[in-house]
Coordinates of C-alpha atoms (C1' of nucleotides) in Angstrom, one line a residue:
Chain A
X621 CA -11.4 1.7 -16.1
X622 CA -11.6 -2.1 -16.3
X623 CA -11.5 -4.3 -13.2
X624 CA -7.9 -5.2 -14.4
X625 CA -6.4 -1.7 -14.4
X626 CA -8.0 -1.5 -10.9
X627 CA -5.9 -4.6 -10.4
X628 CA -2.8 -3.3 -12.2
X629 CA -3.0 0.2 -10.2
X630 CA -3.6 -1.3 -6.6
X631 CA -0.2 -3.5 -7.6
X632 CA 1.7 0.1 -8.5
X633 CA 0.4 1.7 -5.8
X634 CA 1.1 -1.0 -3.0
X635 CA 4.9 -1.1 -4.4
X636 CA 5.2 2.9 -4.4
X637 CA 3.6 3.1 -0.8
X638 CA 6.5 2.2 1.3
X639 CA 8.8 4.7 2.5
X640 CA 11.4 2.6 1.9
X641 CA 11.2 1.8 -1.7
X642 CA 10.2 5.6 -1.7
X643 CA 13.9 6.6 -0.5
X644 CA 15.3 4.0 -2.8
X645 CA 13.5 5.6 -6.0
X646 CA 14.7 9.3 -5.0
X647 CA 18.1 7.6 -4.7
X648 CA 17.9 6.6 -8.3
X649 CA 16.7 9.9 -9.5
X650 CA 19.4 11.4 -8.4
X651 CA 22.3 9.6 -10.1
X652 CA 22.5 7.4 -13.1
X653 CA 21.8 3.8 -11.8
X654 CA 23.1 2.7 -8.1
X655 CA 23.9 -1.4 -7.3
X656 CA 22.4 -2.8 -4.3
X657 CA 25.1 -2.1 -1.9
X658 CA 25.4 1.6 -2.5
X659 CA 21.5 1.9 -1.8
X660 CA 22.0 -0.1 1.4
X661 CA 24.7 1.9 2.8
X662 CA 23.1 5.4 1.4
X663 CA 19.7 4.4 3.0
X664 CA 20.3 2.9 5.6
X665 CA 18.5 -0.2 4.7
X666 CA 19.9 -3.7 5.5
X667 CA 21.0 -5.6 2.2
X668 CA 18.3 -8.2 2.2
X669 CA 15.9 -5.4 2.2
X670 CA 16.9 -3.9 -0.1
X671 CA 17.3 -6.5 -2.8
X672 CA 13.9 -7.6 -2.3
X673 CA 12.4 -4.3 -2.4
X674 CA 14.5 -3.4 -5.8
X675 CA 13.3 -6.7 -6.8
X676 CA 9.8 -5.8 -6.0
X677 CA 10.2 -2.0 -8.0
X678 CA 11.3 -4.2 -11.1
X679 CA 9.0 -6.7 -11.3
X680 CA 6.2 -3.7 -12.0
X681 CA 8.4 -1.6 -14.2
X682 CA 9.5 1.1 -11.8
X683 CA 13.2 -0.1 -12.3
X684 CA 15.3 -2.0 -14.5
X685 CA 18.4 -4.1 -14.3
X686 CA 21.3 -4.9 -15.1
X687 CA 24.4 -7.2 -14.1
X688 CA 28.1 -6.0 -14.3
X689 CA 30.3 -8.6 -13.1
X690 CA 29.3 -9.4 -9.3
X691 CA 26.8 -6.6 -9.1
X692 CA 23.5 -5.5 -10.0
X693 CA 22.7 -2.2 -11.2
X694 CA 19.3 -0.8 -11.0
X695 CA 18.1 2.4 -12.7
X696 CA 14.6 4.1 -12.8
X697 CA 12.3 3.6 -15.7
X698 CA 11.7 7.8 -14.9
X699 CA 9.6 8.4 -18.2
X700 CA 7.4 4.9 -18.0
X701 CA 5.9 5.8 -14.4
X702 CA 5.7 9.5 -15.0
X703 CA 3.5 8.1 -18.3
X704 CA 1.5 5.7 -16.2
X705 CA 0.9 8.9 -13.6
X706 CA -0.4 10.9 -16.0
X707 CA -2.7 8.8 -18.1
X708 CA -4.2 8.2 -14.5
X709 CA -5.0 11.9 -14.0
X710 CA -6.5 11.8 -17.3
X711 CA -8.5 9.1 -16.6
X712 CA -9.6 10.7 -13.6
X713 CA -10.7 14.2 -14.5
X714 CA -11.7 12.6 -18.3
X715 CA -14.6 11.0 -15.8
X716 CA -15.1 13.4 -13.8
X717 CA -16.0 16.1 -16.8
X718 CA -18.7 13.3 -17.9
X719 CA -20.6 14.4 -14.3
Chain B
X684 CA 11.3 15.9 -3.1
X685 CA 11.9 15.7 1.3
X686 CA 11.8 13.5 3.7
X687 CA 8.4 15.1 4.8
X688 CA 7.0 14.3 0.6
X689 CA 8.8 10.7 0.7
X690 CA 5.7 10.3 3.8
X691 CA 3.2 12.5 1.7
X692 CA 3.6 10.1 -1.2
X693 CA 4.0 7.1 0.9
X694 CA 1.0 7.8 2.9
X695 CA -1.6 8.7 -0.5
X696 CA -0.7 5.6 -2.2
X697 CA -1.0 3.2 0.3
X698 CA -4.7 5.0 0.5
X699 CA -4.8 4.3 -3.3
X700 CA -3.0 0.9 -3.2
X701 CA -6.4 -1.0 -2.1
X702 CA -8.2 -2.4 -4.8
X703 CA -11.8 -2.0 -2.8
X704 CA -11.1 1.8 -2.3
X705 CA -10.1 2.0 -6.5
X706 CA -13.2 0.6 -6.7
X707 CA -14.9 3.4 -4.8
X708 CA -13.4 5.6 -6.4
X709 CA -14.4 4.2 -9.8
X710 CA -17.4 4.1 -8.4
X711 CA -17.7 8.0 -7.9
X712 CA -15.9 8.6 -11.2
X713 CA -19.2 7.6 -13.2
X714 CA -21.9 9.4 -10.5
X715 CA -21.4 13.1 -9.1
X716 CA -21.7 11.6 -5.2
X717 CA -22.6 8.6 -4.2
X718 CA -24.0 7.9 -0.1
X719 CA -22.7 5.1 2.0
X720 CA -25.0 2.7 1.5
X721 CA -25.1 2.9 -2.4
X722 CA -21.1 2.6 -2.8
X723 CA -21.8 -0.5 -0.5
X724 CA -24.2 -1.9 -2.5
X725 CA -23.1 -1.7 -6.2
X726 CA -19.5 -2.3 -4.5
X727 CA -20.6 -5.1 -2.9
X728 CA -18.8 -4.6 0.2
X729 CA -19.5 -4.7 3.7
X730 CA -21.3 -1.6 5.1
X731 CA -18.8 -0.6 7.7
X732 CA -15.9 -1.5 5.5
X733 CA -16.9 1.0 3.1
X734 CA -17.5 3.5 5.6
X735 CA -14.0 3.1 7.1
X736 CA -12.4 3.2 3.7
X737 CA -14.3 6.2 2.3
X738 CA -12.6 8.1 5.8
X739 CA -9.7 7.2 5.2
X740 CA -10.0 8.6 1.1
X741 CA -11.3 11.8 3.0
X742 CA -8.7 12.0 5.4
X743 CA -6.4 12.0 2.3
X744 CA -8.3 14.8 0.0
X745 CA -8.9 12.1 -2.3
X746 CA -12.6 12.5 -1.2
X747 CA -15.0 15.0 -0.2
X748 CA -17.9 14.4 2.4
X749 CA -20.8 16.3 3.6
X750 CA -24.7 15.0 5.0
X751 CA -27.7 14.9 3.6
X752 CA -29.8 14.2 6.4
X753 CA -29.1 10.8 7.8
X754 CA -27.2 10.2 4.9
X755 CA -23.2 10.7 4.5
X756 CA -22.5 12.2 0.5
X757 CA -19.0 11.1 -0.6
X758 CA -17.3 12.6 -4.1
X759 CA -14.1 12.8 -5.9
X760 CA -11.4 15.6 -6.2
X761 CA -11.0 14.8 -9.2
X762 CA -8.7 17.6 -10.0
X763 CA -6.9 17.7 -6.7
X764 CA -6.1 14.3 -7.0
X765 CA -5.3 14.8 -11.0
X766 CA -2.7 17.7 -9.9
X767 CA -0.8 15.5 -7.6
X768 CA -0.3 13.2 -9.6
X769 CA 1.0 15.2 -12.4
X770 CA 2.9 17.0 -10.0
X771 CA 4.9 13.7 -9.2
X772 CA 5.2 12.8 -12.7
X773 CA 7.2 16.1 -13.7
X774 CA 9.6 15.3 -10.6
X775 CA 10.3 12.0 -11.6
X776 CA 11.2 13.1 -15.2
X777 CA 12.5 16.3 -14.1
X778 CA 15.4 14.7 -11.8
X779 CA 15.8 12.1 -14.4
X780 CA 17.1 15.0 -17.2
X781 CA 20.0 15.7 -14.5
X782 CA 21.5 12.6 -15.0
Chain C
dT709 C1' -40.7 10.4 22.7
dT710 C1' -40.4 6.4 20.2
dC711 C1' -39.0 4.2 16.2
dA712 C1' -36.5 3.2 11.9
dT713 C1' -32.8 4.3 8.9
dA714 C1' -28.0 5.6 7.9
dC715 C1' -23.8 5.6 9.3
dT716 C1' -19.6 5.0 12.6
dT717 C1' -16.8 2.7 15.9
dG718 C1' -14.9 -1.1 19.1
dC719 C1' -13.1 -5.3 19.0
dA720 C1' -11.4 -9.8 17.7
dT721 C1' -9.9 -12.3 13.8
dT722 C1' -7.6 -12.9 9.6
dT723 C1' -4.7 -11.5 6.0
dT724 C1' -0.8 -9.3 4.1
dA725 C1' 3.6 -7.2 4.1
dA726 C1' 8.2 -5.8 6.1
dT727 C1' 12.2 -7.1 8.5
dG728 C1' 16.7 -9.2 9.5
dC729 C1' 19.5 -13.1 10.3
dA730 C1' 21.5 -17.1 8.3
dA731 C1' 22.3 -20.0 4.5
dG732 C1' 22.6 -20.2 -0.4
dT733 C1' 24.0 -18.9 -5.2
dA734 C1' 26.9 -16.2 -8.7
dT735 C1' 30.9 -14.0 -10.2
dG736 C1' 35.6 -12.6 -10.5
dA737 C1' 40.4 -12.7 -8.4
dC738 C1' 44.1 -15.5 -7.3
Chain D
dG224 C1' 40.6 -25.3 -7.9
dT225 C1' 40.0 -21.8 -3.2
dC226 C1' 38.6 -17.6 -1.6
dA227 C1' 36.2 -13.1 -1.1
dT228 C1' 32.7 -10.2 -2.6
dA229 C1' 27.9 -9.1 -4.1
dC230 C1' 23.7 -10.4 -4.1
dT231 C1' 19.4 -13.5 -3.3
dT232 C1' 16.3 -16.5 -0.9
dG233 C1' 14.3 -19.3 3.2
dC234 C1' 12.5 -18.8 7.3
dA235 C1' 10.7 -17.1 11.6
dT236 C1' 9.2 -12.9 13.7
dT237 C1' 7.0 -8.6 13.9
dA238 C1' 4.1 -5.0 12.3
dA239 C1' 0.3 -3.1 9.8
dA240 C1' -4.0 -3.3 7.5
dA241 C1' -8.5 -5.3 6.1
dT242 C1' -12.6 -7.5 7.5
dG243 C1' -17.2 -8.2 9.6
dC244 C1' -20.0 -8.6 13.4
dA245 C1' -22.2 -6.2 17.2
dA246 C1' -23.0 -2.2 19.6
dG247 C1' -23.1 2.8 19.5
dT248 C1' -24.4 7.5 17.6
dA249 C1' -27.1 10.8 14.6
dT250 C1' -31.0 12.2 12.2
dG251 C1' -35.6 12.6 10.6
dA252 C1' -40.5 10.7 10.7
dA253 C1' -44.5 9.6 13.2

DNA sequence: TTCATACTTGCATTTTAATGCAAGTATGAC
DNA sequence: GTCATACTTGCATTAAAATGCAAGTATGAA
C-alpha cells in the first residue's frame, strides 16, 4: 500500500465514520434512490446537513446524483464500496500471510 | 444493519479514518509485531502519540498487545479486521439486490 | 535500592469537523 | 414576469480529535 491509498483510505474512512452519513447510507440501501428532503425528514437530520453530508458521500464515490426537476436524487454506488471493502481485506490478510 | 451496528461501524472507521494510525497499521502489515518505540521511529511520530493511537486500534480489535518486558508488542488482526470488512461489503450489496 | 529504559497519562493547545440558521441559487408552476 | 419549492452555501458556534511536552508508572539491570 502506497502512501496515496493510505491517503485515499483515511478520506473513505473519515466520510463513512459519522453516524449520520451512516443512517443516510442505510436509508439508501433500502429503497432505490431518496432526494434530500425525504432523507431529512426520515432521519431526522436538518436539510443543510444533510445536503452537505450527501454532498460529502459523492464527492468520494459512495453516492451518485442526479437532478429531476427541483430535486436531487441520490443513490448508493452499493457494488463500488462493497469492491473497495474487499480489495482492503485482501490487502490486509495478502500482508499478513507474508509474516 | 441496527442502530447499535450504525455505532459499531461508525466507531471502527473513525479508528481507521486517521492517516497516522493507516500508517501503523501498514506498518505492522510488513513485520509480525512491532514495539512502541519502533512504530514511532520508522513512523516518525511522536512517542506518546503513537502510544495513544495504537490503544485506541486495540480498544477496537484492530490490534493486539501484550509485554515483553518493558516493552509493549503491538500486531494486526489481520483476519478479524479482513472479516469485518467483508462482512459489510455483502450487506451493502446484499440490501442493494432488494431494490 | 538506585538507575535507565519503555511506555502511559494529564494537560493545554491546535486542528478539524459537525451543526443550524439565514441568505442565496435553481427550477417549475402560474 | 412573480411566486413557491427544493436545495446549496456562508458564516458563526460548538464539539470532537490530534498533538506534543512534561510528569507519572512499570520493568529489568546493576
Amino acid at each position: 500500500m502506497k502512501k496515496k491509498d493510505i491517503e485515499k483510505f483515511s478520506t473513505l474512512f473519515k466520510v463513512l465514520s459519522d453516524s449520520n452519513r451512516l443512517s443516510m447510507i442505510q436509508h439508501l440501501c433500502g429503497c432505490r434512490e431518496a432526494n434530500v428532503g425525504e432523507i431529512s425528514r426520515c432521519c431526522s437530520i436538518d436539510l443543510s446537513v444533510v445536503s452537505r453530508h450527501l454532498s460529502k458521500l459523492k464527492n468520494v464515490g459512495v453516492l451518485s446524483a442526479h437532478k429531476k426537476g427541483k430535486e436531487v436524487y441520490y443513490d448508493l454506488n452499493a457494488s463500488d464500496l462493497a469492491k473497495i471493502l474487499r480489495e482492503l481485506a485482501d490487502e490486509i490478510e495478502k500482508t499478513d500471510c507474508c509474516r
